[in-house]
Amino acid sequence: MRAPGLTGMLALALPLAAHHRPVAAQQQPAARVAQAVNADVFAAHLTLLADDALEGRGTGERGGETAAKYLAAQFARLGLEPAGDAGTYYHHIPLVGRRFTSTLRLSADTLVPGEDFVAYLAGTDTMATARGEAVFVGYGIVAPEQRWNDYAGADVRGKIVVALAGTPADQDSALFRDARPEYAFRQYKVDEAARRGAAAALVVYRGGVMPVPWPSIAQSWLGEQVQLDPPARAGSLLIGGWLNEPAARRLVEQGGADFRTLAESAARPGFRAVPLRAALDVGVAARTRRIPAANVVGRLPGRGSLAGEAVVLGAHYDHLGIGAPVAEDSIYNGAVDNASGTAGMLTVAEAMVRGAARPARSVLFVGFGAEEQGLLGSESFVNRPPVPLRQIAAMVNLDALNLTSESRDIAALGAELSSLGSLFRSAAAAEGYRLTPRSSPVLVEAMQQDFFNRSDQAPFARAGVPALFLYAAAHDLVGRPAGAGKAELDRYLERHYHQPSDDLRQGLDPRVAVRQLRVVTRTLLAAANQRSQAVWSANAPYRSAGERRVSRDQ
Amino acid sequence: MPLAALRRPLLLVPFALLAAGSASAQSRQPPPERVAREVSSAALQAHLGFLADDALEGRRTGTHGAAVAARYIAAQFQRLGLQPAGDSGTYFHRIPLVVRRPDPILRASGEAAGALRWLDDYVLVPRLADSVADVSGEVVFAGYGIVAPNRGWDDYKQTDVRGKVVLVLPGDPDSTIFDRRMGRPWSSVREKVEVAARRGAAGLLVLHGAGAPPWDAVRALGDERLGLVYDDGLAYWGWIRDSAAAPLVAAGGRSLPELAAAAAWRDFTPVTLPFRLDATLRATVSPVSAVNVLAKLPGRGPHAGESVLLGAHYDHEGIGPPEDGDSIYNGAEDNASGTAAVLGAAEAFARSGVRPERTVVFAAFVAEEEGLLGSEALVLAPPEAMGRVVGMVNGDYLNLYGRTRDIGTVGNELSSLGATLEVAARAESLTVRVDPDDVRRARFFRSDNYPFARAGIPAVRIVNGVDYVGRPPEWGREQRERYWTERYHQPDDELAEWMSVDGLVQQARVAARILMRLADAPAAPAWAASADFAPASPREEASR
């Protein structure tokens, strides 16, 4: 595994000794560009972005706007081409804030919003109602690659569907192994119901399955929903929502069935949708306001026949803004999350310009907005990409860098999913890193917490773009006891994650970023320069999306 | 205004390629050339676009917008690997700025004892940090309060005014000796304050008679305003009406006209008056957060302890009364332009790899719009890391109108900096122009170079030329006039599509060349013998 890195380093070292030509001309381009990654540059961007003056870079707030302007100024300074809307660096995110008020009646029984259910409008309507018999559609999943179709033989057009949260794997671990994680998500189930022509879709919250307690879900839905501009109408679907398990049980029992039996049947292959023989009447009204938000996109143009294609280096620049004070500090600076990644992205951009990188494919540097609202900046980027998706060869995302201590190992989440993994491995070796063992506690934590689906690479992966997420945690820290990496990760997650204390006072060492960013630089350049685009591995859940992406006529 | 300037696509400037391809050829070039060629128009445009953006909210001292601007400037310095030259290892030099609302009591003791009426009889501006301070002293009439060795004038002579209140006349005794347009504004209140402070006076009051500004304008000094905290012993300065002062003077058998008549002569000597003034300086005083931003490229020779400084103020007027629905006073020309030039020159020095003999300091001043307070605070209490500044170049309101064949200046005749500017301009194929309009407007004395000059540091200000490439001959002057009448200190001082950084690039290159030359010159810059800022000769010094 280390061999490619070693030969790379030898190839770099030998000519230097043999000739007297200037060093820069002798170095391999990737080494030269990687060498241009500069600690002062990184530290400067980090210091500014995490400063109280940026007010936590809240979406729709003054600090977030200032951060976006800062990124644009840096891109302009570096001479990157504007690659956003209408010749600017800004790529508009169609963001709205919506507050929903809803009613749900089950025959004569009126349910309590926030306790029994929450509901929202799926389209742009200001109000809508749906009534009639409900249909239980199991997990509400249509997954040909899993040979699973909860809608087989069912006609749900104009009806209210009720689906369980999670996947059949929750009841039978033999099912849905290596399945696309989004099958478990509410959003997927509502979208699938829309594709089937349903009028409303309610997802049943089950305590044992969902990691988040019901009151948190209910509370978040009772507040303002920051979301992308909904489509004018999601097919026929008007209303989506959550149904708390006790209310679902009442619904099922009114129709004369048993909830537990029904739920168990949903995890059996060959499950068929079941009419619940109970009428529901759901009504939702919305108040909507526009929220200004933008991604910031700069382009380093490629050269030659592949210049129309691009690789993306992304990092979200937004954070939580000003919020509830903790220890008299109300500014959520987000130094690690994600001033660090944003500073890293800018530092790599500067290295590419100063190191005179001449990549074959263009490199798009993207500061994503509205990540903290649910990856909305990256999602809107993928929905309306400045470069057609089939021409986006790869995406690397930076969301939190390791700024604690130098490490011997490094990891990128998603490395095993696509051919980008081997590019990353070579890049890591060239900078003297081992790959973090998959069984190490830090990577086990990443799997358990599903980090790959929790930052801006996820919308790219779902859209079929091979993607990597540089992991902020390492296993083996230099000069620290074995396993210190996990302790650092735990400490961050417990004490600083999404807290005002995620600021520069937590003891960050910007110099630690340099080697990581050199790995990123090399990976990006390799992805930009290789003859064909990166591809998903055979068993990757995004493989079919990847095939659709490249076959799409755009 | 949206980021008009940033909308335009920019061409990639491959600095590193240039550097990689001809590294050895480049290092054979003279240092000023190496620095000048690294000034990047993309960088100037980017800095200008950010600093003049609505998001910066007009960068008013003490506000959020100024804080963002200061941190932006520091981030640029840090990014370039320039060393901090501010307080205790930082890029920031905190200035002792406060906002004061005075509410003083002033009583005269002596034969015509009595209280004076605040805002009707007198106005004073406290200079201390305290919210209450008692300052009493004998009153000495010191003529016009002018000490101008170069003009052979000294109103104080040998008189010891330490701890006393000095009473002076406004203006000057002879406008042929003290022509403001021709040199240092000796007759200004600011200069009188400076002299009184240097002499150790406790207070300074200017008689409000003939030649003084209208009382309403004077009265406004009593409003809440920003000011520095001084520790030079002068507790306050202000104005007293002739009508209030006359009876106090008369009690000693003298009259104001008599005193004024005596003060018209060179041989005037101060007169101790037969009353005291007891002031109780009450004021609400609150600190205002304000910083100059300073970075340096350290020198390496025997002169490394000396530094040459390029500066520009980054503050402006903030958010104010709306004009056509726009309430943000962006200050694109005043002075995002100068700040961008400082950052552009700093980047050029950092990239060029030059190793200057003297230390080169890059400075962004705060509180210029409040009366040059940031630069004044800097010369009063320079951070140790900045070194001893021996020469200063200032950029305030620089060129966003396009390429020129000339570059403007004021103050070039005052010191050897003028000759250095000539050489630097010639290398950029620019002629140096001193425009009569700039002299008439006394522009040398209206920006941050002036406090440096007062502190004895040779300083020069760069301003816009008037001869624009591809424009009719009068176009340049018309643009200036339009700026003064239509945009100066208005929300309309913002970026517009027709503007260009091409002229700013020229100015930044000239500034960089001047700085590099000063840094490597055998001798530090020197005042011209005729200049009003030249240090007093040893004989004059000894005669004090």
PDB file of N, CA and C in Angstrom, chain A residues 22 24 38 40-41 43-45 47-48 51 53-55 62 65-66 69-70 72-74 76-82 87-90 300-301 350 353-356 358, chain B residues 3 6-17 20 40 42-43 45-47 50 53-57 64 67-68 71-72 74-76 78-82 347 351:
ATOM      1  N   PRO A  22      16.478  25.133 -11.847  1.00  0.00           N
ATOM      2  CA  PRO A  22      15.717  25.635 -10.691  1.00  0.00           C
ATOM      3  C   PRO A  22      14.808  24.551 -10.112  1.00  0.00           C
ATOM      4  N   ALA A  24      11.859  24.637  -8.790  1.00  0.00           N
ATOM      5  CA  ALA A  24      10.438  24.613  -9.139  1.00  0.00           C
ATOM      6  C   ALA A  24      10.200  23.851 -10.437  1.00  0.00           C
ATOM      7  N   ASN A  38       0.408  26.901   2.557  1.00  0.00           N
ATOM      8  CA  ASN A  38       1.149  27.772   3.467  1.00  0.00           C
ATOM      9  C   ASN A  38       0.414  27.944   4.798  1.00  0.00           C
ATOM     10  N   ASP A  40       0.750  30.223   7.137  1.00  0.00           N
ATOM     11  CA  ASP A  40       0.295  31.591   7.444  1.00  0.00           C
ATOM     12  C   ASP A  40      -1.033  31.887   6.767  1.00  0.00           C
ATOM     13  N   VAL A  41      -1.152  31.419   5.536  1.00  0.00           N
ATOM     14  CA  VAL A  41      -2.391  31.652   4.794  1.00  0.00           C
ATOM     15  C   VAL A  41      -3.554  30.988   5.524  1.00  0.00           C
ATOM     16  N   ALA A  43      -3.741  30.044   8.690  1.00  0.00           N
ATOM     17  CA  ALA A  43      -3.984  30.655  10.000  1.00  0.00           C
ATOM     18  C   ALA A  43      -4.720  31.985   9.864  1.00  0.00           C
ATOM     19  N   ALA A  44      -4.377  32.750   8.845  1.00  0.00           N
ATOM     20  CA  ALA A  44      -5.012  34.060   8.653  1.00  0.00           C
ATOM     21  C   ALA A  44      -6.500  33.903   8.359  1.00  0.00           C
ATOM     22  N   HIS A  45      -6.826  32.997   7.448  1.00  0.00           N
ATOM     23  CA  HIS A  45      -8.239  32.801   7.114  1.00  0.00           C
ATOM     24  C   HIS A  45      -9.013  32.259   8.322  1.00  0.00           C
ATOM     25  N   THR A  47      -8.319  32.620  11.488  1.00  0.00           N
ATOM     26  CA  THR A  47      -8.452  33.649  12.519  1.00  0.00           C
ATOM     27  C   THR A  47      -9.578  34.619  12.181  1.00  0.00           C
ATOM     28  N   LEU A  48      -9.626  35.010  10.919  1.00  0.00           N
ATOM     29  CA  LEU A  48     -10.676  35.963  10.538  1.00  0.00           C
ATOM     30  C   LEU A  48     -12.058  35.318  10.611  1.00  0.00           C
ATOM     31  N   ASP A  51     -13.410  34.848  14.028  1.00  0.00           N
ATOM     32  CA  ASP A  51     -13.439  36.033  14.893  1.00  0.00           C
ATOM     33  C   ASP A  51     -14.874  36.380  15.289  1.00  0.00           C
ATOM     34  N   ALA A  53     -16.113  39.111  15.225  1.00  0.00           N
ATOM     35  CA  ALA A  53     -16.631  40.102  14.273  1.00  0.00           C
ATOM     36  C   ALA A  53     -17.437  39.433  13.158  1.00  0.00           C
ATOM     37  N   LEU A  54     -17.210  38.149  12.922  1.00  0.00           N
ATOM     38  CA  LEU A  54     -17.988  37.435  11.898  1.00  0.00           C
ATOM     39  C   LEU A  54     -19.282  36.853  12.487  1.00  0.00           C
ATOM     40  N   GLU A  55     -19.446  37.035  13.800  1.00  0.00           N
ATOM     41  CA  GLU A  55     -20.724  36.737  14.465  1.00  0.00           C
ATOM     42  C   GLU A  55     -21.246  35.337  14.193  1.00  0.00           C
ATOM     43  N   ARG A  62     -25.999  38.916   9.230  1.00  0.00           N
ATOM     44  CA  ARG A  62     -24.920  39.793   8.796  1.00  0.00           C
ATOM     45  C   ARG A  62     -23.580  39.055   8.711  1.00  0.00           C
ATOM     46  N   GLU A  65     -23.325  36.824   5.663  1.00  0.00           N
ATOM     47  CA  GLU A  65     -23.132  37.613   4.446  1.00  0.00           C
ATOM     48  C   GLU A  65     -21.686  38.119   4.361  1.00  0.00           C
ATOM     49  N   THR A  66     -21.165  38.580   5.490  1.00  0.00           N
ATOM     50  CA  THR A  66     -19.786  39.068   5.493  1.00  0.00           C
ATOM     51  C   THR A  66     -18.821  37.954   5.107  1.00  0.00           C
ATOM     52  N   LYS A  69     -18.910  37.438   1.406  1.00  0.00           N
ATOM     53  CA  LYS A  69     -18.192  38.514   0.721  1.00  0.00           C
ATOM     54  C   LYS A  69     -16.687  38.304   0.856  1.00  0.00           C
ATOM     55  N   TYR A  70     -16.287  37.814   2.014  1.00  0.00           N
ATOM     56  CA  TYR A  70     -14.860  37.552   2.233  1.00  0.00           C
ATOM     57  C   TYR A  70     -14.351  36.496   1.256  1.00  0.00           C
ATOM     58  N   ALA A  72     -15.572  35.711  -1.626  1.00  0.00           N
ATOM     59  CA  ALA A  72     -15.549  36.281  -2.976  1.00  0.00           C
ATOM     60  C   ALA A  72     -14.321  37.170  -3.162  1.00  0.00           C
ATOM     61  N   ALA A  73     -13.999  37.952  -2.134  1.00  0.00           N
ATOM     62  CA  ALA A  73     -12.826  38.833  -2.238  1.00  0.00           C
ATOM     63  C   ALA A  73     -11.542  38.009  -2.367  1.00  0.00           C
ATOM     64  N   GLN A  74     -11.479  36.907  -1.635  1.00  0.00           N
ATOM     65  CA  GLN A  74     -10.283  36.069  -1.720  1.00  0.00           C
ATOM     66  C   GLN A  74     -10.180  35.420  -3.101  1.00  0.00           C
ATOM     67  N   ALA A  76     -11.358  36.623  -5.825  1.00  0.00           N
ATOM     68  CA  ALA A  76     -11.016  37.702  -6.761  1.00  0.00           C
ATOM     69  C   ALA A  76      -9.529  38.024  -6.662  1.00  0.00           C
ATOM     70  N   ARG A  77      -9.041  38.101  -5.433  1.00  0.00           N
ATOM     71  CA  ARG A  77      -7.634  38.406  -5.223  1.00  0.00           C
ATOM     72  C   ARG A  77      -6.747  37.373  -5.907  1.00  0.00           C
ATOM     73  N   LEU A  78      -7.171  36.101  -5.851  1.00  0.00           N
ATOM     74  CA  LEU A  78      -6.378  35.030  -6.444  1.00  0.00           C
ATOM     75  C   LEU A  78      -6.553  34.952  -7.953  1.00  0.00           C
ATOM     76  N   GLY A  79      -7.457  35.758  -8.479  1.00  0.00           N
ATOM     77  CA  GLY A  79      -7.681  35.721  -9.916  1.00  0.00           C
ATOM     78  C   GLY A  79      -8.507  34.518 -10.357  1.00  0.00           C
ATOM     79  N   LEU A  80      -9.210  33.881  -9.432  1.00  0.00           N
ATOM     80  CA  LEU A  80     -10.117  32.806  -9.846  1.00  0.00           C
ATOM     81  C   LEU A  80     -11.283  33.419 -10.618  1.00  0.00           C
ATOM     82  N   GLU A  81     -11.789  32.670 -11.583  1.00  0.00           N
ATOM     83  CA  GLU A  81     -12.922  33.177 -12.362  1.00  0.00           C
ATOM     84  C   GLU A  81     -14.209  33.041 -11.548  1.00  0.00           C
ATOM     85  N   PRO A  82     -15.077  34.031 -11.647  1.00  0.00           N
ATOM     86  CA  PRO A  82     -16.383  33.875 -10.996  1.00  0.00           C
ATOM     87  C   PRO A  82     -17.138  32.736 -11.675  1.00  0.00           C
ATOM     88  N   GLY A  87     -22.034  35.743 -13.947  1.00  0.00           N
ATOM     89  CA  GLY A  87     -20.704  36.318 -13.918  1.00  0.00           C
ATOM     90  C   GLY A  87     -20.230  36.767 -12.555  1.00  0.00           C
ATOM     91  N   THR A  88     -20.918  36.352 -11.494  1.00  0.00           N
ATOM     92  CA  THR A  88     -20.467  36.671 -10.136  1.00  0.00           C
ATOM     93  C   THR A  88     -19.943  35.405  -9.469  1.00  0.00           C
ATOM     94  N   TYR A  89     -19.397  35.584  -8.269  1.00  0.00           N
ATOM     95  CA  TYR A  89     -18.968  34.428  -7.484  1.00  0.00           C
ATOM     96  C   TYR A  89     -20.135  33.796  -6.719  1.00  0.00           C
ATOM     97  N   TYR A  90     -21.280  34.442  -6.732  1.00  0.00           N
ATOM     98  CA  TYR A  90     -22.373  33.996  -5.867  1.00  0.00           C
ATOM     99  C   TYR A  90     -23.354  33.093  -6.601  1.00  0.00           C
ATOM    100  N   LEU A 300     -10.728  27.752 -11.070  1.00  0.00           N
ATOM    101  CA  LEU A 300      -9.387  27.752 -11.658  1.00  0.00           C
ATOM    102  C   LEU A 300      -9.523  26.976 -12.958  1.00  0.00           C
ATOM    103  N   PRO A 301      -9.366  27.662 -14.097  1.00  0.00           N
ATOM    104  CA  PRO A 301      -9.695  26.987 -15.351  1.00  0.00           C
ATOM    105  C   PRO A 301      -8.723  25.861 -15.672  1.00  0.00           C
ATOM    106  N   GLU A 350      -5.215  29.024  -2.905  1.00  0.00           N
ATOM    107  CA  GLU A 350      -4.025  29.875  -3.001  1.00  0.00           C
ATOM    108  C   GLU A 350      -2.801  29.054  -3.433  1.00  0.00           C
ATOM    109  N   VAL A 353      -2.870  28.454  -7.136  1.00  0.00           N
ATOM    110  CA  VAL A 353      -2.505  29.631  -7.920  1.00  0.00           C
ATOM    111  C   VAL A 353      -1.008  29.918  -7.778  1.00  0.00           C
ATOM    112  N   ARG A 354      -0.519  29.951  -6.545  1.00  0.00           N
ATOM    113  CA  ARG A 354       0.899  30.273  -6.325  1.00  0.00           C
ATOM    114  C   ARG A 354       1.810  29.174  -6.859  1.00  0.00           C
ATOM    115  N   GLY A 355       1.345  27.937  -6.750  1.00  0.00           N
ATOM    116  CA  GLY A 355       2.150  26.820  -7.221  1.00  0.00           C
ATOM    117  C   GLY A 355       1.977  26.568  -8.707  1.00  0.00           C
ATOM    118  N   ALA A 356       1.232  27.473  -9.357  1.00  0.00           N
ATOM    119  CA  ALA A 356       1.063  27.398 -10.808  1.00  0.00           C
ATOM    120  C   ALA A 356       0.537  26.036 -11.249  1.00  0.00           C
ATOM    121  N   ARG A 358      -1.572  23.651 -13.250  1.00  0.00           N
ATOM    122  CA  ARG A 358      -2.268  23.766 -14.529  1.00  0.00           C
ATOM    123  C   ARG A 358      -3.063  22.494 -14.734  1.00  0.00           C
TER     124      ARG A 358
ATOM    125  N   LEU B   3     -21.404  44.083  -5.195  1.00  0.00           N
ATOM    126  CA  LEU B   3     -19.977  43.995  -5.518  1.00  0.00           C
ATOM    127  C   LEU B   3     -19.742  44.265  -6.984  1.00  0.00           C
ATOM    128  N   LEU B   6     -16.501  43.243  -8.310  1.00  0.00           N
ATOM    129  CA  LEU B   6     -16.211  41.818  -8.300  1.00  0.00           C
ATOM    130  C   LEU B   6     -17.024  41.079  -9.354  1.00  0.00           C
ATOM    131  N   ARG B   7     -17.985  41.741  -9.966  1.00  0.00           N
ATOM    132  CA  ARG B   7     -18.773  41.087 -10.991  1.00  0.00           C
ATOM    133  C   ARG B   7     -17.935  40.812 -12.208  1.00  0.00           C
ATOM    134  N   ARG B   8     -17.018  41.725 -12.461  1.00  0.00           N
ATOM    135  CA  ARG B   8     -16.225  41.575 -13.670  1.00  0.00           C
ATOM    136  C   ARG B   8     -15.268  40.406 -13.542  1.00  0.00           C
ATOM    137  N   PRO B   9     -15.223  39.559 -14.566  1.00  0.00           N
ATOM    138  CA  PRO B   9     -14.260  38.470 -14.500  1.00  0.00           C
ATOM    139  C   PRO B   9     -12.842  39.019 -14.491  1.00  0.00           C
ATOM    140  N   LEU B  10     -11.979  38.329 -13.815  1.00  0.00           N
ATOM    141  CA  LEU B  10     -10.608  38.801 -13.734  1.00  0.00           C
ATOM    142  C   LEU B  10      -9.710  37.794 -14.421  1.00  0.00           C
ATOM    143  N   LEU B  11      -8.686  38.294 -15.024  1.00  0.00           N
ATOM    144  CA  LEU B  11      -7.722  37.382 -15.630  1.00  0.00           C
ATOM    145  C   LEU B  11      -6.803  36.846 -14.545  1.00  0.00           C
ATOM    146  N   LEU B  12      -6.470  35.610 -14.710  1.00  0.00           N
ATOM    147  CA  LEU B  12      -5.571  34.997 -13.761  1.00  0.00           C
ATOM    148  C   LEU B  12      -4.185  35.607 -13.914  1.00  0.00           C
ATOM    149  N   VAL B  13      -3.640  36.044 -12.819  1.00  0.00           N
ATOM    150  CA  VAL B  13      -2.287  36.616 -12.873  1.00  0.00           C
ATOM    151  C   VAL B  13      -1.315  35.592 -12.309  1.00  0.00           C
ATOM    152  N   PRO B  14      -0.568  34.964 -13.170  1.00  0.00           N
ATOM    153  CA  PRO B  14       0.266  33.846 -12.691  1.00  0.00           C
ATOM    154  C   PRO B  14       1.570  34.320 -12.099  1.00  0.00           C
ATOM    155  N   PHE B  15       1.507  34.918 -10.912  1.00  0.00           N
ATOM    156  CA  PHE B  15       2.716  35.415 -10.252  1.00  0.00           C
ATOM    157  C   PHE B  15       3.749  34.303 -10.139  1.00  0.00           C
ATOM    158  N   ALA B  16       3.230  33.173  -9.652  1.00  0.00           N
ATOM    159  CA  ALA B  16       4.155  32.104  -9.302  1.00  0.00           C
ATOM    160  C   ALA B  16       4.870  31.608 -10.545  1.00  0.00           C
ATOM    161  N   LEU B  17       4.173  31.631 -11.663  1.00  0.00           N
ATOM    162  CA  LEU B  17       4.805  31.207 -12.905  1.00  0.00           C
ATOM    163  C   LEU B  17       5.952  32.130 -13.252  1.00  0.00           C
ATOM    164  N   ALA B  20       8.660  31.356 -10.947  1.00  0.00           N
ATOM    165  CA  ALA B  20       9.317  30.086 -11.197  1.00  0.00           C
ATOM    166  C   ALA B  20      10.188  30.165 -12.447  1.00  0.00           C
ATOM    167  N   SER B  40      -0.455  43.648  -7.579  1.00  0.00           N
ATOM    168  CA  SER B  40      -1.446  42.910  -8.358  1.00  0.00           C
ATOM    169  C   SER B  40      -2.759  43.681  -8.452  1.00  0.00           C
ATOM    170  N   ALA B  42      -5.542  42.472  -9.450  1.00  0.00           N
ATOM    171  CA  ALA B  42      -6.629  41.625  -8.936  1.00  0.00           C
ATOM    172  C   ALA B  42      -6.754  41.782  -7.427  1.00  0.00           C
ATOM    173  N   ALA B  43      -5.608  41.845  -6.751  1.00  0.00           N
ATOM    174  CA  ALA B  43      -5.646  41.982  -5.300  1.00  0.00           C
ATOM    175  C   ALA B  43      -6.226  43.339  -4.904  1.00  0.00           C
ATOM    176  N   GLN B  45      -8.270  45.180  -6.537  1.00  0.00           N
ATOM    177  CA  GLN B  45      -9.704  45.179  -6.822  1.00  0.00           C
ATOM    178  C   GLN B  45     -10.472  44.384  -5.763  1.00  0.00           C
ATOM    179  N   ALA B  46      -9.895  43.263  -5.359  1.00  0.00           N
ATOM    180  CA  ALA B  46     -10.563  42.432  -4.350  1.00  0.00           C
ATOM    181  C   ALA B  46     -10.654  43.159  -3.015  1.00  0.00           C
ATOM    182  N   HIS B  47      -9.555  43.762  -2.582  1.00  0.00           N
ATOM    183  CA  HIS B  47      -9.569  44.474  -1.296  1.00  0.00           C
ATOM    184  C   HIS B  47     -10.553  45.642  -1.340  1.00  0.00           C
ATOM    185  N   PHE B  50     -14.155  44.433  -1.195  1.00  0.00           N
ATOM    186  CA  PHE B  50     -14.591  43.996   0.138  1.00  0.00           C
ATOM    187  C   PHE B  50     -14.777  45.190   1.061  1.00  0.00           C
ATOM    188  N   ASP B  53     -17.767  47.321   0.402  1.00  0.00           N
ATOM    189  CA  ASP B  53     -19.054  46.633   0.312  1.00  0.00           C
ATOM    190  C   ASP B  53     -20.018  47.117   1.410  1.00  0.00           C
ATOM    191  N   ASP B  54     -21.297  47.079   1.100  1.00  0.00           N
ATOM    192  CA  ASP B  54     -22.313  47.425   2.093  1.00  0.00           C
ATOM    193  C   ASP B  54     -22.169  46.604   3.378  1.00  0.00           C
ATOM    194  N   ALA B  55     -21.665  45.373   3.223  1.00  0.00           N
ATOM    195  CA  ALA B  55     -21.516  44.514   4.406  1.00  0.00           C
ATOM    196  C   ALA B  55     -20.564  45.137   5.431  1.00  0.00           C
ATOM    197  N   LEU B  56     -19.698  46.028   4.994  1.00  0.00           N
ATOM    198  CA  LEU B  56     -18.768  46.686   5.915  1.00  0.00           C
ATOM    199  C   LEU B  56     -19.386  47.924   6.573  1.00  0.00           C
ATOM    200  N   GLU B  57     -20.587  48.256   6.142  1.00  0.00           N
ATOM    201  CA  GLU B  57     -21.400  49.266   6.828  1.00  0.00           C
ATOM    202  C   GLU B  57     -20.690  50.595   7.031  1.00  0.00           C
ATOM    203  N   HIS B  64     -19.283  47.916  14.333  1.00  0.00           N
ATOM    204  CA  HIS B  64     -19.057  46.573  13.802  1.00  0.00           C
ATOM    205  C   HIS B  64     -18.286  46.611  12.481  1.00  0.00           C
ATOM    206  N   ALA B  67     -14.691  47.113  12.906  1.00  0.00           N
ATOM    207  CA  ALA B  67     -14.065  45.926  13.495  1.00  0.00           C
ATOM    208  C   ALA B  67     -13.811  44.868  12.424  1.00  0.00           C
ATOM    209  N   VAL B  68     -14.787  44.684  11.540  1.00  0.00           N
ATOM    210  CA  VAL B  68     -14.600  43.705  10.461  1.00  0.00           C
ATOM    211  C   VAL B  68     -13.446  44.150   9.564  1.00  0.00           C
ATOM    212  N   ARG B  71     -10.066  43.518  11.168  1.00  0.00           N
ATOM    213  CA  ARG B  71      -9.701  42.102  11.180  1.00  0.00           C
ATOM    214  C   ARG B  71      -9.379  41.601   9.778  1.00  0.00           C
ATOM    215  N   TYR B  72     -10.061  42.150   8.814  1.00  0.00           N
ATOM    216  CA  TYR B  72      -9.746  41.797   7.421  1.00  0.00           C
ATOM    217  C   TYR B  72      -8.311  42.209   7.091  1.00  0.00           C
ATOM    218  N   ALA B  74      -5.841  42.760   9.144  1.00  0.00           N
ATOM    219  CA  ALA B  74      -4.898  41.921   9.899  1.00  0.00           C
ATOM    220  C   ALA B  74      -4.764  40.546   9.249  1.00  0.00           C
ATOM    221  N   ALA B  75      -5.884  40.007   8.773  1.00  0.00           N
ATOM    222  CA  ALA B  75      -5.832  38.681   8.145  1.00  0.00           C
ATOM    223  C   ALA B  75      -4.965  38.724   6.889  1.00  0.00           C
ATOM    224  N   GLN B  76      -5.041  39.818   6.153  1.00  0.00           N
ATOM    225  CA  GLN B  76      -4.209  39.925   4.950  1.00  0.00           C
ATOM    226  C   GLN B  76      -2.730  39.980   5.337  1.00  0.00           C
ATOM    227  N   GLN B  78      -1.353  38.791   8.025  1.00  0.00           N
ATOM    228  CA  GLN B  78      -0.974  37.479   8.545  1.00  0.00           C
ATOM    229  C   GLN B  78      -0.768  36.478   7.406  1.00  0.00           C
ATOM    230  N   ARG B  79      -1.690  36.513   6.457  1.00  0.00           N
ATOM    231  CA  ARG B  79      -1.622  35.624   5.302  1.00  0.00           C
ATOM    232  C   ARG B  79      -0.287  35.788   4.573  1.00  0.00           C
ATOM    233  N   LEU B  80       0.197  37.032   4.520  1.00  0.00           N
ATOM    234  CA  LEU B  80       1.430  37.321   3.791  1.00  0.00           C
ATOM    235  C   LEU B  80       2.671  36.993   4.589  1.00  0.00           C
ATOM    236  N   GLY B  81       2.482  36.566   5.830  1.00  0.00           N
ATOM    237  CA  GLY B  81       3.632  36.252   6.661  1.00  0.00           C
ATOM    238  C   GLY B  81       4.349  37.492   7.173  1.00  0.00           C
ATOM    239  N   LEU B  82       3.701  38.651   7.085  1.00  0.00           N
ATOM    240  CA  LEU B  82       4.297  39.875   7.641  1.00  0.00           C
ATOM    241  C   LEU B  82       4.188  39.815   9.161  1.00  0.00           C
ATOM    242  N   GLU B 347       1.510  43.190   0.000  1.00  0.00           N
ATOM    243  CA  GLU B 347       1.589  41.905  -0.700  1.00  0.00           C
ATOM    244  C   GLU B 347       2.785  41.898  -1.657  1.00  0.00           C
ATOM    245  N   ARG B 351       5.774  39.197  -1.532  1.00  0.00           N
ATOM    246  CA  ARG B 351       5.997  38.272  -2.652  1.00  0.00           C
ATOM    247  C   ARG B 351       7.363  38.453  -3.307  1.00  0.00           C
TER     248      ARG B 351
END
